[in-house]
Amino acid sequence: MKRDLLSIKDLSNEEVLDILKLTTQLKEYKGRSSDYLKGLNIGLLFQKPSNRTRVSFEVGISQLGGNCIYLGPKEINLGVRESTTDVSKTLSRYLNGIVARTHTHQDIVQLTKSADIPVINGLSDLYHPCQGLTDIFSIKEKFKSLKGLTVAYVGDGNNVCHSLLQGCSKTGINLRIATPKGYEPKKSIVSETKTFAKETKATIKLTNSPKEAVKGANIIYSDVWVSMGQEEESQKRLKDFENYQINEELVKTADKDYIYMHCLPAHRGQEVTSGIIDNIKHSIIFDQAENRLHTQKAILIFLLSSEHSD
Ligand code: CP
Ligand code: NVA
């Protein structure tokens, strides 16, 4: 049966750990090519721009011996040029898998329902599972173990935050989320992740105070204040988030060996100062960006390679 990755919830706790393990092996193997995806064609159906997701998937698919076809917004124009269902059914006749970046999560759900092939969420308004798995891998790479660490996420409670919620709760990492009022993560996602957290003994705390979130934290994480597709709300958002910047003052109360993470792209001077993002003693943003490649390969092998599922 085909497996999709719409959110980290689609994976059991053990499967998350399996993907992390496979990522470690692939990273050690560096860029050497293999045959995991030999003869397979993967479509990248992107309705929004991308640097890391597109390039890491394209390079990863090539290194695994597969072929990749990029389908940008102009080619497919999901739901406008033709219905999402017709796109999905047609692509299922040509391809072996789809990585989709859409505006609404509902579009990915619709694609998945009508596709006969695995669909991987390459970012929707609700989730960014490929980023979330990479983040957990990057934390493990730095700290060696996961349980008992505390992540402070400061910013908008949307896609990246939701995937961190799922990733942390499934691997035993404590998460404190500081958002302005009205930008909290979705209640249904928080309560669902609290049930995962019970099993791993992770704690999840929501606050409106960045200081409270960051105090003693091992990892500080931020994302943009204005996500793709929210450009019209820029003015309001920049004002609402102005006290949520990661800066030299705020990090003083974090653990002295804290690491700073950002999914990128970053808006320097908004959610984070250049001083924090460029501080190589703490900031691991480019290791994190590199790890997108290794993690994407592990996800592809996990979902698509017959060698892996045999
Ligand atoms: N972090 C991330 O998904 O980056 P891109 O939007 O550049 O793909
Ligand atoms: N929240 C951001 C993440 C970009 C990787 C956005 O959706 O634009």
Coordinates of C-alpha atoms and ligand atoms in Angstrom, one line a residue:
M1 CA 0.0 0.0 0.0
K2 CA 1.3 3.5 -0.8
R3 CA 2.4 5.7 2.1
D4 CA 2.2 9.4 2.1
L5 CA 3.8 12.0 4.3
L6 CA 1.3 14.8 4.9
S7 CA 2.5 15.5 8.4
I8 CA 4.8 13.8 11.0
K9 CA 1.7 12.4 12.5
D10 CA 1.7 9.9 9.6
L11 CA 4.8 8.2 11.1
S12 CA 4.9 6.1 14.3
N13 CA 7.5 7.1 16.9
E14 CA 9.7 4.2 15.8
E15 CA 9.4 5.2 12.1
V16 CA 10.6 8.7 13.0
L17 CA 13.6 7.2 14.7
D18 CA 14.2 4.9 11.7
I19 CA 14.2 8.0 9.4
L20 CA 16.7 9.7 11.7
K21 CA 18.9 6.6 11.6
L22 CA 18.8 6.4 7.9
T23 CA 19.6 10.1 7.6
T24 CA 22.7 9.5 9.7
Q25 CA 23.8 6.7 7.4
L26 CA 23.1 8.8 4.2
K27 CA 25.0 11.7 5.6
E28 CA 28.0 9.5 6.4
Y29 CA 27.8 8.2 2.8
K30 CA 28.0 11.8 1.7
G31 CA 27.0 12.6 -1.9
R32 CA 27.9 9.2 -3.3
S33 CA 25.2 7.9 -5.7
S34 CA 23.1 4.8 -5.2
D35 CA 20.3 3.0 -7.0
Y36 CA 17.5 3.3 -4.4
L37 CA 15.3 5.3 -6.8
K38 CA 16.6 3.8 -10.1
G39 CA 13.9 3.9 -12.8
L40 CA 11.6 6.1 -10.6
N41 CA 10.3 9.5 -11.7
I42 CA 9.3 12.0 -9.0
G43 CA 7.4 15.2 -9.7
L44 CA 7.9 18.4 -7.7
L45 CA 4.6 20.1 -7.8
F46 CA 5.2 23.6 -6.3
Q47 CA 2.7 26.4 -6.0
K48 CA 5.1 28.6 -4.1
P49 CA 8.8 29.5 -4.4
S50 CA 11.5 27.4 -2.8
N51 CA 15.3 27.2 -2.4
R52 CA 16.0 24.4 0.1
T53 CA 13.1 22.1 -0.5
R54 CA 13.3 22.2 -4.3
V55 CA 17.1 21.9 -4.5
S56 CA 17.5 19.3 -1.7
F57 CA 14.9 17.1 -3.3
E58 CA 16.3 17.6 -6.9
V59 CA 19.8 16.8 -5.8
G60 CA 18.7 14.0 -3.5
I61 CA 16.6 12.3 -6.2
S62 CA 19.6 12.5 -8.6
Q63 CA 22.0 11.0 -6.0
L64 CA 19.5 8.2 -5.4
G65 CA 19.5 7.3 -9.1
G66 CA 16.0 8.7 -9.8
N67 CA 14.7 11.4 -12.2
C68 CA 13.0 14.6 -11.1
I69 CA 10.5 16.8 -12.9
Y70 CA 9.9 20.3 -11.5
L71 CA 6.3 21.5 -12.1
G72 CA 6.1 25.1 -11.0
P73 CA 3.0 27.2 -10.5
K74 CA 2.7 28.3 -14.1
E75 CA 2.7 24.7 -15.5
I76 CA 0.1 23.2 -13.3
N77 CA -1.8 26.1 -11.7
L78 CA -3.5 23.7 -9.3
G79 CA -7.3 24.0 -9.2
V80 CA -7.3 26.8 -11.8
R81 CA -6.1 25.3 -15.0
E82 CA -7.6 22.0 -14.0
S83 CA -9.0 20.4 -10.9
T84 CA -6.6 19.1 -8.2
T85 CA -8.2 15.6 -8.7
D86 CA -7.6 15.6 -12.4
V87 CA -4.0 16.8 -11.9
S88 CA -3.4 14.0 -9.3
K89 CA -5.0 11.2 -11.4
T90 CA -3.0 12.3 -14.5
L91 CA 0.3 12.5 -12.7
S92 CA -0.3 9.1 -11.1
R93 CA -0.1 7.7 -14.7
Y94 CA 3.4 9.1 -15.3
L95 CA 5.1 9.4 -12.0
N96 CA 6.1 7.3 -9.0
G97 CA 5.8 10.0 -6.4
I98 CA 4.9 13.6 -5.9
V99 CA 6.4 16.2 -3.6
A100 CA 3.9 19.0 -3.3
R101 CA 4.1 22.6 -2.0
T102 CA 0.6 24.1 -1.9
H103 CA -1.1 27.1 -0.4
T104 CA -3.7 25.2 1.5
H105 CA -3.3 21.9 3.3
Q106 CA -6.6 20.9 1.9
D107 CA -5.0 20.9 -1.6
I108 CA -2.4 18.3 -0.5
V109 CA -5.1 16.2 1.2
Q110 CA -7.1 16.3 -2.1
L111 CA -4.0 15.4 -4.2
T112 CA -3.3 12.5 -1.8
K113 CA -6.8 11.1 -1.9
S114 CA -6.9 10.9 -5.7
A115 CA -3.3 9.8 -6.3
D116 CA -2.2 6.2 -6.6
I117 CA 1.4 7.2 -5.8
P118 CA 3.0 8.5 -2.6
V119 CA 2.6 12.2 -1.9
I120 CA 5.1 14.1 0.3
N121 CA 4.2 17.5 1.8
G122 CA 6.9 19.9 0.8
L123 CA 5.1 22.7 2.9
S124 CA 1.5 23.7 3.2
D125 CA -0.1 26.4 5.4
L126 CA -0.5 23.8 8.2
Y127 CA 2.7 21.6 8.1
H128 CA 6.3 21.3 6.9
P129 CA 7.1 17.7 7.8
C130 CA 10.3 17.5 5.8
Q131 CA 11.6 20.6 7.7
G132 CA 10.4 19.1 11.0
L133 CA 12.2 15.8 10.5
T134 CA 15.3 17.6 9.5
D135 CA 15.1 19.8 12.6
I136 CA 14.9 16.8 14.9
F137 CA 17.8 15.2 13.0
S138 CA 19.9 18.4 13.4
I139 CA 19.2 18.6 17.1
K140 CA 20.2 14.9 17.5
E141 CA 23.4 15.5 15.5
K142 CA 24.4 18.3 17.9
F143 CA 23.3 16.9 21.3
K144 CA 23.6 13.1 20.5
S145 CA 20.3 12.4 22.4
L146 CA 16.9 14.0 22.4
K147 CA 15.0 13.2 25.5
G148 CA 15.0 16.0 28.1
L149 CA 16.2 18.8 25.8
T150 CA 14.1 22.0 25.6
V151 CA 13.3 23.8 22.4
A152 CA 12.0 27.4 22.6
Y153 CA 10.1 28.3 19.5
V154 CA 9.4 32.1 19.3
G155 CA 7.2 33.4 16.5
D156 CA 4.2 32.4 14.4
G157 CA 2.3 29.2 15.5
N158 CA 1.9 28.0 11.9
N159 CA 3.3 25.3 9.6
V160 CA 6.9 25.0 10.9
C161 CA 5.7 25.3 14.5
H162 CA 3.1 22.6 14.0
S163 CA 5.7 20.2 12.5
L164 CA 8.1 20.9 15.4
L165 CA 5.2 20.2 17.8
Q166 CA 4.7 16.8 16.2
G167 CA 8.4 16.0 15.9
C168 CA 9.3 17.1 19.4
S169 CA 6.4 15.3 21.1
K170 CA 7.2 12.1 19.2
T171 CA 10.8 12.1 20.2
G172 CA 10.7 13.3 23.8
I173 CA 11.9 16.8 23.3
N174 CA 10.2 19.5 25.5
L175 CA 8.8 22.4 23.6
R176 CA 7.9 25.9 24.7
I177 CA 6.1 28.1 22.2
A178 CA 6.0 31.9 22.5
T179 CA 3.6 33.6 20.2
P180 CA 1.7 36.9 20.2
K181 CA -2.0 36.6 21.1
G182 CA -3.9 35.4 18.2
Y183 CA -0.9 33.6 16.5
E184 CA -0.9 30.5 18.7
P185 CA -0.6 27.1 17.1
K186 CA -4.0 25.4 16.2
K187 CA -5.7 24.0 19.3
S188 CA -6.5 20.7 17.6
I189 CA -2.9 20.1 16.7
V190 CA -1.7 21.1 20.2
S191 CA -4.1 18.7 21.9
E192 CA -3.3 15.9 19.5
T193 CA 0.5 16.3 20.1
K194 CA -0.1 16.3 23.9
T195 CA -1.2 12.7 23.5
F196 CA 2.0 11.9 21.6
A197 CA 4.0 13.7 24.4
K198 CA 2.4 11.6 27.1
E199 CA 4.0 8.6 25.6
T200 CA 7.4 10.1 25.4
K201 CA 7.1 12.2 28.6
A202 CA 7.8 15.4 26.6
T203 CA 6.3 18.6 27.9
I204 CA 4.5 21.3 25.7
K205 CA 4.0 24.8 27.0
L206 CA 2.3 27.7 25.2
T207 CA 3.0 31.3 26.3
N208 CA 2.9 34.8 25.1
S209 CA 6.3 35.6 26.7
P210 CA 9.5 35.0 24.7
K211 CA 11.5 35.4 27.9
E212 CA 9.6 32.6 29.6
A213 CA 10.1 30.4 26.6
V214 CA 13.8 31.0 26.2
K215 CA 14.9 30.8 29.8
G216 CA 17.3 27.8 30.2
A217 CA 16.4 26.5 26.7
N218 CA 18.9 24.3 24.8
I219 CA 17.6 25.3 21.4
I220 CA 16.1 28.6 20.2
Y221 CA 14.1 28.4 17.0
S222 CA 12.5 31.0 14.8
D223 CA 10.7 31.4 11.5
V224 CA 9.6 34.4 9.5
W225 CA 6.8 36.6 10.7
V226 CA 5.2 36.9 7.3
S227 CA 4.9 33.5 5.6
M228 CA 4.6 32.9 1.9
G229 CA 1.1 34.0 0.8
Q230 CA 0.7 36.4 3.8
E231 CA 2.4 39.4 2.1
E232 CA -0.8 41.5 2.3
E233 CA -0.8 41.2 6.1
S234 CA 2.9 42.4 6.3
Q235 CA 2.3 45.7 8.0
K236 CA 0.1 44.3 10.7
R237 CA 2.3 41.3 11.3
L238 CA 5.5 43.3 11.7
K239 CA 3.8 45.3 14.4
D240 CA 2.2 42.3 16.1
F241 CA 5.5 40.4 16.3
E242 CA 7.9 43.3 17.1
N243 CA 8.5 42.0 20.6
Y244 CA 9.2 38.5 19.4
Q245 CA 12.7 39.0 17.9
I246 CA 15.6 36.7 18.8
N247 CA 18.3 39.1 19.8
E248 CA 21.4 39.4 22.0
E249 CA 19.4 40.5 25.0
L250 CA 16.8 37.6 24.8
V251 CA 19.4 34.8 24.5
K252 CA 21.2 35.8 27.6
T253 CA 18.9 33.7 29.7
A254 CA 19.1 30.6 27.5
D255 CA 21.4 27.7 28.4
K256 CA 25.0 28.8 27.8
D257 CA 25.5 26.2 25.1
Y258 CA 22.2 26.9 23.4
I259 CA 22.0 26.4 19.6
Y260 CA 20.1 28.7 17.3
M261 CA 17.9 27.3 14.5
H262 CA 15.9 28.8 11.7
C263 CA 14.2 26.9 8.8
L264 CA 15.2 29.8 6.4
P265 CA 14.7 31.9 4.5
A266 CA 15.3 34.4 7.3
H267 CA 14.4 38.1 7.4
R268 CA 17.4 39.5 9.3
G269 CA 16.5 42.4 11.5
Q270 CA 12.9 41.1 11.9
E271 CA 12.6 37.7 13.6
V272 CA 16.3 37.5 14.3
T273 CA 19.3 39.9 14.4
S274 CA 22.2 39.3 12.1
G275 CA 24.5 39.0 15.2
I276 CA 22.5 35.9 16.4
I277 CA 22.2 34.2 13.0
D278 CA 25.9 34.7 12.1
N279 CA 27.2 33.7 15.5
I280 CA 28.9 30.4 14.6
K281 CA 29.4 29.4 18.2
H282 CA 25.6 28.9 18.5
S283 CA 23.9 29.2 15.1
I284 CA 23.6 26.0 13.2
I285 CA 21.4 27.3 10.4
F286 CA 23.5 26.1 7.5
D287 CA 24.1 22.6 9.0
Q288 CA 20.3 22.5 9.3
A289 CA 19.9 23.6 5.6
E290 CA 22.5 20.9 4.5
N291 CA 20.6 18.3 6.5
R292 CA 17.5 19.0 4.4
L293 CA 19.3 17.0 1.7
H294 CA 20.1 14.0 3.8
T295 CA 16.7 13.9 5.4
Q296 CA 14.9 14.3 2.2
K297 CA 16.8 11.3 0.8
A298 CA 15.9 9.2 3.9
I299 CA 12.2 10.2 3.4
L300 CA 12.3 9.2 -0.2
I301 CA 13.9 5.8 0.5
F302 CA 11.4 5.2 3.3
L303 CA 8.4 5.9 1.2
L304 CA 9.4 4.9 -2.3
S305 CA 12.3 2.5 -2.5
S306 CA 11.3 -1.1 -3.0
E307 CA 14.7 -2.1 -1.6
H308 CA 13.7 -0.5 1.7
S309 CA 10.1 -1.9 1.9
D310 CA 11.1 -5.5 0.9
Ligands
CP1 N1 13.0 25.9 4.7 C1 12.4 25.8 3.5 O1 11.5 25.0 3.2 O2 13.1 26.6 2.6 P1 12.5 26.9 1.1 O3 11.2 27.6 1.3 O4 13.6 27.7 0.5 O5 12.3 25.6 0.4
NVA2 N1 6.5 29.7 7.6 C1 7.3 29.9 6.4 C2 8.2 28.7 6.2 C3 9.1 28.8 5.1 C4 10.0 27.6 5.0 C5 6.3 30.0 5.2 O1 5.3 29.2 5.2 O2 6.6 30.8 4.3

